[in-house]
Coordinates of C-alpha atoms and ligand atoms in Angstrom, one line a residue:
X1 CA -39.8 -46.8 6.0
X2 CA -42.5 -44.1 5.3
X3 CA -42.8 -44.2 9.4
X4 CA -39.3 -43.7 9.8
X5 CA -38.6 -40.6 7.4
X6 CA -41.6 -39.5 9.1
X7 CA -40.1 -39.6 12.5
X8 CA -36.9 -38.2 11.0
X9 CA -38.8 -34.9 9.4
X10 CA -40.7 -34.0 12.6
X11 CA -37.0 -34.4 14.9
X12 CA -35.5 -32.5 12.5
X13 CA -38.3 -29.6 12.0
X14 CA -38.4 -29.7 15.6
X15 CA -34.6 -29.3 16.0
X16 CA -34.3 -26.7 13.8
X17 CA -37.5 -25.0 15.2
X18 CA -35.9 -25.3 19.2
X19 CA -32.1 -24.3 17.2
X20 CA -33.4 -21.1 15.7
X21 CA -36.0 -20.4 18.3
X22 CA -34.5 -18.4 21.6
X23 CA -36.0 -16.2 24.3
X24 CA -35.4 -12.7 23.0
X25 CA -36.7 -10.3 24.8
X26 CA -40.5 -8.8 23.0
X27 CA -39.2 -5.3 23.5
X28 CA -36.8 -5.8 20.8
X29 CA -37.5 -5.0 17.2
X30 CA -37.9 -7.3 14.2
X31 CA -37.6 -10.6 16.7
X32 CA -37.8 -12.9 14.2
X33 CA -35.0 -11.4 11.9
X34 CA -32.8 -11.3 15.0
X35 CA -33.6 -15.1 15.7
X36 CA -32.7 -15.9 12.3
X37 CA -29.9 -13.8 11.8
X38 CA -28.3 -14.9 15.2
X39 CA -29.0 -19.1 14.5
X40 CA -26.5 -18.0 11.7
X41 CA -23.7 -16.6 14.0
X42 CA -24.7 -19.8 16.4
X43 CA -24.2 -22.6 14.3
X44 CA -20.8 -21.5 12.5
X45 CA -20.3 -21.0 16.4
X46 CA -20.9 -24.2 17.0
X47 CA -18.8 -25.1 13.6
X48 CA -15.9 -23.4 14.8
X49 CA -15.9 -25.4 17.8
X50 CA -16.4 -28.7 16.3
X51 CA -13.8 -28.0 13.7
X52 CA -11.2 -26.6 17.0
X53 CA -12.4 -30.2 18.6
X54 CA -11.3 -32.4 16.0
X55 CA -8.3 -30.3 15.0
X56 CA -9.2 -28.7 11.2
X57 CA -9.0 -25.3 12.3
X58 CA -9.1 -23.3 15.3
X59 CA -12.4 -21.2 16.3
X60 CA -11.2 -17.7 15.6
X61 CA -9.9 -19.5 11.9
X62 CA -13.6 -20.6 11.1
X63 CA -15.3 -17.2 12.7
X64 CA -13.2 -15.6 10.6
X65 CA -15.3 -16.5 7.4
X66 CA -17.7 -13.5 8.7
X67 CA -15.4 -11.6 8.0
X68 CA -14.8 -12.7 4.5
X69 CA -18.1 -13.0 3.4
X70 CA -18.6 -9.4 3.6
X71 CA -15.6 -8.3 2.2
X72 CA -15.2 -5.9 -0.7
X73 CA -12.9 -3.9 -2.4
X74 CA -13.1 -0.4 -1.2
X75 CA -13.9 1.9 -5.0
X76 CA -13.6 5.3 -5.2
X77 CA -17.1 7.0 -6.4
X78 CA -18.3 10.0 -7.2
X79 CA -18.5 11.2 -3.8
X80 CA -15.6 9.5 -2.0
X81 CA -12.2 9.1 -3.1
X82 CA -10.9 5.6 -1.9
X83 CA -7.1 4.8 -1.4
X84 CA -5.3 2.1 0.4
X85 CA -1.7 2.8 2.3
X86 CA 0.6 2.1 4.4
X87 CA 0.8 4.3 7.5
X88 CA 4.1 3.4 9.4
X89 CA 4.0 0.1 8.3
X90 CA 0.4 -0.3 8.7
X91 CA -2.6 -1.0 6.2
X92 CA -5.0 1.6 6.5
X93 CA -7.9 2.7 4.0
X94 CA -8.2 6.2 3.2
X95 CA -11.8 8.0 2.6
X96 CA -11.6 11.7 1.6
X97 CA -14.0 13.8 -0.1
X98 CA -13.9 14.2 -3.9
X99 CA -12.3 17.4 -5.2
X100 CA -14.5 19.9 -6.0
X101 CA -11.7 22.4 -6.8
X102 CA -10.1 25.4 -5.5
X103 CA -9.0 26.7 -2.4
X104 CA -11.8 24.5 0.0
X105 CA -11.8 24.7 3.3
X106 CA -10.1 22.4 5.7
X107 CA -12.2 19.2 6.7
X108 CA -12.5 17.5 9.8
X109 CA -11.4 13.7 10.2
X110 CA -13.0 10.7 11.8
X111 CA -10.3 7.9 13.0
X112 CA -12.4 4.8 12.6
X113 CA -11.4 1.6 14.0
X114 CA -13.5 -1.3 13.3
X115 CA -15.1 -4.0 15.9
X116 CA -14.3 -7.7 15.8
X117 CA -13.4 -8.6 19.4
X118 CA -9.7 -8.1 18.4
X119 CA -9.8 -11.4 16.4
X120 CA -12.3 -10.8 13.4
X121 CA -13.5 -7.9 11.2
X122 CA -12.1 -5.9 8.9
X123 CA -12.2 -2.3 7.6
X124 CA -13.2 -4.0 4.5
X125 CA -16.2 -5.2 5.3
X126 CA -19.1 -3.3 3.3
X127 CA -20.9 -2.3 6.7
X128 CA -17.9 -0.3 7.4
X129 CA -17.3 0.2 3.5
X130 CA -20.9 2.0 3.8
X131 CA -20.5 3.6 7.2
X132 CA -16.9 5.6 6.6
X133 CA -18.8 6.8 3.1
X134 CA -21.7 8.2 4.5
X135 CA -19.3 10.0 7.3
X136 CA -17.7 11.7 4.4
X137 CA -20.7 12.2 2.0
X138 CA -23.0 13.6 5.0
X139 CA -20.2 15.8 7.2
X140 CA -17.3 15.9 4.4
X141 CA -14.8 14.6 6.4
X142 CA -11.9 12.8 5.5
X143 CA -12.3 9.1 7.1
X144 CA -9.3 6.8 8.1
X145 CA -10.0 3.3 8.4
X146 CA -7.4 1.3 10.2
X147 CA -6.4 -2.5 9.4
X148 CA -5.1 -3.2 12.4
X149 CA -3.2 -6.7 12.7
X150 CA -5.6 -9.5 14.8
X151 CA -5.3 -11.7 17.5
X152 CA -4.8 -14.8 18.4
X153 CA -1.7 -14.7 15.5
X154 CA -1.4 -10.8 16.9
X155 CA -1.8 -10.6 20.8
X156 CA -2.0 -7.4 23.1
X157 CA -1.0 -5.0 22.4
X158 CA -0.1 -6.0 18.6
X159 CA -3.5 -4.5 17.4
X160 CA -3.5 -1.4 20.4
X161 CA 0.4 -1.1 18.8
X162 CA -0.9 -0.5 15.6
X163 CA -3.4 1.7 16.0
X164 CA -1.8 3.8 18.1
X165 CA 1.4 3.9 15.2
X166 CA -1.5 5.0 12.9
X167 CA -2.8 7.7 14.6
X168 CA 0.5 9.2 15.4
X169 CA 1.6 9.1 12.1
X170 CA -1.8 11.0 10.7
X171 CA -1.4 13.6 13.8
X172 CA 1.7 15.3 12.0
X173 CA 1.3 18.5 10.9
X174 CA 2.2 18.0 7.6
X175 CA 0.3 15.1 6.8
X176 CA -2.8 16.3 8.2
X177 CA -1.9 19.1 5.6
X178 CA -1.4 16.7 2.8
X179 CA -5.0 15.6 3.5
X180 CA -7.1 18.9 4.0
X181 CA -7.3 18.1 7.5
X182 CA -7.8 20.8 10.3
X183 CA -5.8 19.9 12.8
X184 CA -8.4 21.0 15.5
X185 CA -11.2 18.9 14.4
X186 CA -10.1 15.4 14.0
X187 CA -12.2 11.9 16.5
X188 CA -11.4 9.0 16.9
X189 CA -13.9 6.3 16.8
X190 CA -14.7 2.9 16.8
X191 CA -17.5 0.4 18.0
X192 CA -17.1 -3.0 20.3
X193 CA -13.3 -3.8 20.3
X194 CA -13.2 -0.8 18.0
X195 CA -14.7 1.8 20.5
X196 CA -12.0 -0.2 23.2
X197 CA -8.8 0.8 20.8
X198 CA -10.4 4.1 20.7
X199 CA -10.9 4.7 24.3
X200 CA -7.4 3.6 24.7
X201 CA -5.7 5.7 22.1
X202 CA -7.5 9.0 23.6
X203 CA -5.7 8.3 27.2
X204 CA -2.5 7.4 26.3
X205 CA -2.0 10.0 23.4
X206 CA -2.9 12.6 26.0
X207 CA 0.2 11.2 28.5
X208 CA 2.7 11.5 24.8
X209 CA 5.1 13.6 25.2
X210 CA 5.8 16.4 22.6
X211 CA 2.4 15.5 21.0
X212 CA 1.1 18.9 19.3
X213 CA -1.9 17.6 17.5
X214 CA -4.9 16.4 20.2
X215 CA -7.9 14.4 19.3
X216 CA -11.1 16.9 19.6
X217 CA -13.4 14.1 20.6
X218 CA -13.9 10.1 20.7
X219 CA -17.2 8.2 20.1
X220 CA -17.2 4.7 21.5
X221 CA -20.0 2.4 20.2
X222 CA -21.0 -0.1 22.7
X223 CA -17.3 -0.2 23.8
X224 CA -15.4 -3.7 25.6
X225 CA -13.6 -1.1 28.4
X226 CA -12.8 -3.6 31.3
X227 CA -11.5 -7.4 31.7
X228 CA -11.5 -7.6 35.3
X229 CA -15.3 -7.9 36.1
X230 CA -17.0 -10.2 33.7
X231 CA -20.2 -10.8 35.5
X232 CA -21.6 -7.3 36.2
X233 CA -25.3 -7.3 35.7
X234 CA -25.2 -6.9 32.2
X235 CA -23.0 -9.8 31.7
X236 CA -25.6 -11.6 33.9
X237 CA -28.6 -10.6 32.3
X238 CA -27.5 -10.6 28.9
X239 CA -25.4 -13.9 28.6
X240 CA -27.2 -15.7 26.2
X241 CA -28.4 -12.1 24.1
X242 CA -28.3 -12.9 20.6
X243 CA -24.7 -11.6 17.9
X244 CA -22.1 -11.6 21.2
X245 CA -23.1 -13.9 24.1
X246 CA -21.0 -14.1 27.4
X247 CA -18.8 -17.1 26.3
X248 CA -17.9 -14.8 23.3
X249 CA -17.0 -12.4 25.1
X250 CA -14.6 -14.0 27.3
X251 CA -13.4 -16.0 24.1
X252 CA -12.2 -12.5 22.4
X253 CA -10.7 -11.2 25.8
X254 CA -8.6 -14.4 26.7
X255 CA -7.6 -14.5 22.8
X256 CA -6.7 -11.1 22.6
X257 CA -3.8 -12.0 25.2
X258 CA -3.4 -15.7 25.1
X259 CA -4.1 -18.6 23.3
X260 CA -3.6 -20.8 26.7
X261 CA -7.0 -21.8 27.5
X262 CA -6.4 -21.8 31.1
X263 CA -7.4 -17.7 30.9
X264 CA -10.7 -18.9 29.4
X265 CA -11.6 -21.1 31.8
X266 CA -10.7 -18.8 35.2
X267 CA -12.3 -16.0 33.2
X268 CA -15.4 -17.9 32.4
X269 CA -15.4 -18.7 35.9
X270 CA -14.3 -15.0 37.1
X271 CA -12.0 -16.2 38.8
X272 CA -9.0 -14.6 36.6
X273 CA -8.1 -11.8 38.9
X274 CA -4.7 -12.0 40.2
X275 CA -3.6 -9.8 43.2
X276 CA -2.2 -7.0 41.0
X277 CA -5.5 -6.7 39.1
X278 CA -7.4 -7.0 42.7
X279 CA -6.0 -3.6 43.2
X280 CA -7.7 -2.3 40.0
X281 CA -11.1 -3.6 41.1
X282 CA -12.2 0.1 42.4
X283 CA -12.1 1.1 39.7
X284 CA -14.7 -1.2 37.8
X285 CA -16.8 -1.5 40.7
X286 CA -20.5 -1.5 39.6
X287 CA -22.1 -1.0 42.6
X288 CA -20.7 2.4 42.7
X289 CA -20.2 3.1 39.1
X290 CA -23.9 1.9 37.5
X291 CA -26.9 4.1 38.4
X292 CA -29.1 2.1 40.4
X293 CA -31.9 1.2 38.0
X294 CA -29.3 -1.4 36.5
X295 CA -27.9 -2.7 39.8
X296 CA -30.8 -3.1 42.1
X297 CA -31.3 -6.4 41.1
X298 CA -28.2 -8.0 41.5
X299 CA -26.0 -8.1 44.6
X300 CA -22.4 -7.1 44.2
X301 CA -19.5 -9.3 45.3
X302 CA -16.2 -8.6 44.3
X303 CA -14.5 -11.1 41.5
X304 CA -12.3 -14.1 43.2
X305 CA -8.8 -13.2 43.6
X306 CA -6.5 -16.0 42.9
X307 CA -2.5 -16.1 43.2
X308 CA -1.3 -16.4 39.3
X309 CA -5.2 -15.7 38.3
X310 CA -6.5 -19.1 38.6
X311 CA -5.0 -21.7 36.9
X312 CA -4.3 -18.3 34.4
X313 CA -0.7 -17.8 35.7
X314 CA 1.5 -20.3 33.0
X315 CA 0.3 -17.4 31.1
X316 CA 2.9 -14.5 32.4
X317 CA 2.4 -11.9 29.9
X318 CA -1.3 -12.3 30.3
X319 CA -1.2 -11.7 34.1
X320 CA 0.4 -8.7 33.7
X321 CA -2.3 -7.7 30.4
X322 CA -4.9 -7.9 32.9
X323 CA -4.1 -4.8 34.8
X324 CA -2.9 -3.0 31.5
X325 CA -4.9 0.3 30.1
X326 CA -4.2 0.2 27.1
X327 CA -6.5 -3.1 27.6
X328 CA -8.9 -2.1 29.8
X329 CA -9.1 2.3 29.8
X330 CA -11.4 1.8 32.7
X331 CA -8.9 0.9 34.7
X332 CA -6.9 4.6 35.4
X333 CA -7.7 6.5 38.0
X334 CA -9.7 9.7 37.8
X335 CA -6.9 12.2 37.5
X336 CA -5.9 10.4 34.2
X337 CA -9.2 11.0 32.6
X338 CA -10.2 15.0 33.5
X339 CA -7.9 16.3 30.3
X340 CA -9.3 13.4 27.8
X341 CA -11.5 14.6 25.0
X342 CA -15.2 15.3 25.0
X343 CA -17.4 11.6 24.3
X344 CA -19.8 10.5 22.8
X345 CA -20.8 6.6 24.5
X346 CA -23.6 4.7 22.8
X347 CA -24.5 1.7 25.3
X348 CA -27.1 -1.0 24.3
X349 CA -29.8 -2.3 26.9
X350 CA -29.6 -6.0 25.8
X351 CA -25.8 -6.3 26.2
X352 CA -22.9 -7.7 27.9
X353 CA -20.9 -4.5 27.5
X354 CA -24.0 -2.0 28.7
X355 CA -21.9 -2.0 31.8
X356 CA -18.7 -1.3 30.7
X357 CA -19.8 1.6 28.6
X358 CA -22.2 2.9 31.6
X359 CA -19.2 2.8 34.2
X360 CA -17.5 5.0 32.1
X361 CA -19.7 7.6 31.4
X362 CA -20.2 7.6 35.1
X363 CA -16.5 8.0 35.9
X364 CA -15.8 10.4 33.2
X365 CA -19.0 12.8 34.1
X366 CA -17.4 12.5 37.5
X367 CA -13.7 13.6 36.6
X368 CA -15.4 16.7 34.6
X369 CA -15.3 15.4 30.9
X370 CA -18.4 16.3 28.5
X371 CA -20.2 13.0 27.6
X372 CA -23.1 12.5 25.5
X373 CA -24.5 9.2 26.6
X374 CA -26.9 7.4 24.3
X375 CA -29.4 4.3 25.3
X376 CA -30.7 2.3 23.2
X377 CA -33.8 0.1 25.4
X378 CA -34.3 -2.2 22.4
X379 CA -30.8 -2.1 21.4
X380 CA -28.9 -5.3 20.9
X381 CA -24.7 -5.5 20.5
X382 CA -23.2 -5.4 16.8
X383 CA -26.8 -3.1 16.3
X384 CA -25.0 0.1 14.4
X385 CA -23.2 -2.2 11.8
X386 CA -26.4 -4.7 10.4
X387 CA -27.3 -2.4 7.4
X388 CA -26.7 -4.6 5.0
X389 CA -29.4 -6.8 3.4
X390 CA -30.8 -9.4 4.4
X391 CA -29.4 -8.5 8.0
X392 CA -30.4 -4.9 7.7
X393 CA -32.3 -3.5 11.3
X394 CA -34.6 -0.6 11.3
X395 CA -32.8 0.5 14.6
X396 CA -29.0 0.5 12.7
X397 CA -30.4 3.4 11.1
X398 CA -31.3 5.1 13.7
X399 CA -28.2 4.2 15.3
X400 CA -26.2 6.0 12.6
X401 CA -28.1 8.6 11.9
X402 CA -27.8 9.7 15.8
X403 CA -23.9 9.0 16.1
X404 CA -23.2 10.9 12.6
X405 CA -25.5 13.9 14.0
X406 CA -23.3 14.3 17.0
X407 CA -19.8 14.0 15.0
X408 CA -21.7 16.7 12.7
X409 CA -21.9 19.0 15.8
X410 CA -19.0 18.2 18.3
X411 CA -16.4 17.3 15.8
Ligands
NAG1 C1 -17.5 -2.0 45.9 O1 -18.4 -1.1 46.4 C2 -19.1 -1.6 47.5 C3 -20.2 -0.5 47.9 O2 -19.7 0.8 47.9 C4 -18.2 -1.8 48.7 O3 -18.9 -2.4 49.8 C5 -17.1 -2.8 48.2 O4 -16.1 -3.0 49.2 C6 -16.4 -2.3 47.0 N1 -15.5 -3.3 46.4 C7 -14.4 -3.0 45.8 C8 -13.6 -4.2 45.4 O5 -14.1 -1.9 45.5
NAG2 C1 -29.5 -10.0 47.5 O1 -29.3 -10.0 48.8 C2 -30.6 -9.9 49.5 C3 -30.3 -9.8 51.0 O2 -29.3 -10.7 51.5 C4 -31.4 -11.1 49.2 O3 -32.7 -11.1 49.9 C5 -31.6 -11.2 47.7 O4 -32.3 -12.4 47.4 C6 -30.3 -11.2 47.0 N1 -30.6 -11.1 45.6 C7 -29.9 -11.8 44.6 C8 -30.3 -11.5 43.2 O5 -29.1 -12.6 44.9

């Protein structure tokens, strides 16, 4: 008896011990706080997968409780006045400065649209609560925070659609005047799926016609910018990185078009390209695009192309999502990026999206648009938004600090 509980406390310290234990690199900061924070995000992982398996409720449903467990109710305070509307039908929260009176000067604007993979997050959540406030405190700017709808109940290009509705809507004249809003000094922003929607909404707001307000500048936080390549070298060395490992990442792109889980399996395999993405592949090709440092290592061979995307073509609308944009802004060529705004690309080194953001700044540099490109060595994905205790990092304030300093100067 005394034996066996024995036994069962050493299996299950060990469990735990081999559970929360994983190989993070020593480079990165507060190791142990990372392990911890991340055997959190890997057993509701594993939750969500159990309760998908036996039929409760389906993985995005049970993720989704990160989502809720940060939640709050955006107040105003006596810095920030808070309001919640509708923008053309959309749920958007509203940050603006507090009234000091008179005849103030116009403010700038910051278009923030939150991460998530397309399936989670909020603009409620306090990290992005926090984050919009301290925009408006430290460059008094007015802040909109869009509550875009989410996949897999929304697919492509449900939550792109909404944004893009959004920013329309605030572009007009006369509601930028409503707000105190120069017209001339208004970004649009956003980190993971966030800094994807934002990517997005700067190309194809460019291409409107009619369009008399532009955007002065976009700042992409560790950005998702491509679906056709999912093993470039940081996907391969960064598969199992703690907060967003590979299988997540190919989760969130195969929900945000389909919930037929043949696209997760050829896209897990990389083996989703069908021959009208194939042609597309230039323009994601990371043997061209990466700076060596980050290739050398790895040997490039093109993804698979497979008729109807491997096993992925039941799944029309998803084929054709593939080679779409407004999905994957990496994939225009270089004439449709010389006019875009100036950027601002923060890329982490322990990553699966370092590459997507690097190919970018590569292809924009190239097409003659001003980018500030910003490396973190240590960084992780998800970095910028764990400010919050007890999964507050020292290098999420550095994070912000540098991304607000460059709004304060380019914006
Ligand atoms: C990618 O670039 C390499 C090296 O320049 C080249 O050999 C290869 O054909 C290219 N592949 C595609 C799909 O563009
Ligand atoms: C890349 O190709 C070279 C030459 O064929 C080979 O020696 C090397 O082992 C390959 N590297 C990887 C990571 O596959």
């Amino acid at each position: 008896m005394r034996l066996g509980s024995i036994v069962l406390f050493v299996a299950l310290c060990s469990l735990s011990a081999y559970y929360i234990y994983e190989p993070i690199p020593e480079e990165i900061e507060e190791r142990w706080k990372l392990m911890l924070t991340n055997s959190f995000f890997r057993s509701l992982s594993h939750l969500a997968d159990f309760s998908e398996l036996v039929g409760l409720k389906d993985y995005m449903g049970v993720m989704y409780f990160i989502t809720l467990a940060e939640r709050v109710v955006p107040l105003s305070d006596q810095h920030v006045k808070v309001t919640e509307q509708k923008f053309d039908g959309v749920e958007v929260v509203l940050y603006q400065p507090q009234h000091r009176g008179g005849d103030r000067e116009l403010s700038r604007a910051v278009i923030y649209l939150h991460g998530g993979g397309w399936c989670l997050g909020s603009s409620r959540m306090s990290p992005y609560d926090l984050l919009a406030r301290k925009i408006v405190t430290e460059m008094d700017a007015v802040v909109l925070s869009v509550e875009y709808r989410l996949a897999p109940a929304h697919h492509f290009p449900v939550p792109y659609e909404d944004v893009y509705r959004v920013v329309k809507h605030f572009l007009q004249e006369d509601v930028l005047a409503q707000y105190h809003v120069d017209p001339e000094r208004i970004a649009v922003s956003g980190d993971s799926a966030g800094g994807n929607l934002a990517a997005a909404v700067s190309q194809q707001l460019q291409k409107e016609p009619g369009q008399q307000v532009q955007l002065k500048a976009q700042a992409l936080i560790y950005p998702v910018l491509q679906a056709l390549d999912l093993n470039t070298p940081s996907y391969q060395q960064n598969r199992d990185m703690p907060i967003l490992p590979r299988t997540l990442m190919v989760r969130f792109w195969s929900e945000y078009f389909t919930s037929d889980k043949a696209l997760f399996r050829a896209m897990m395999a990389n083996t989703h390209n069908n021959p009208e993405s194939s042609n597309l592949l230039k323009f994601v090709n990371w043997s061209n695009f990466l700076p060596e440092t980050y290739h050398k290592k790895y040997n490039y061979s093109a993804p698979a192309v497979v008729a109807g995307g491997g096993g992925a073509g039941g799944t029309d609308g998803a084929t054709r999502s593939l080679a779409d944009p407004r999905a994957s802004p990496l994939l225009v060529p270089d004439a449709s990026l010389r006019s875009l705004p100036k950027a601002y690309i923060l890329t982490c080194e322990y990553d699966v999206l370092r590459d997507d953001g690097i190919m970018y700044v590569t292809r924009l540099r190239a097409a003659g648009v001003h980018v500030t490109h910003e490396h973190y060595d240590t960084g992780f994905h998800g970095g910028l938004m764990f400010t919050v205790w007890p999964t507050d990092f020292l290098i999420a304030r550095r994070m912000t600090d540098n991304y607000i300093k460059w709004l304060m100067e380019n914006v």
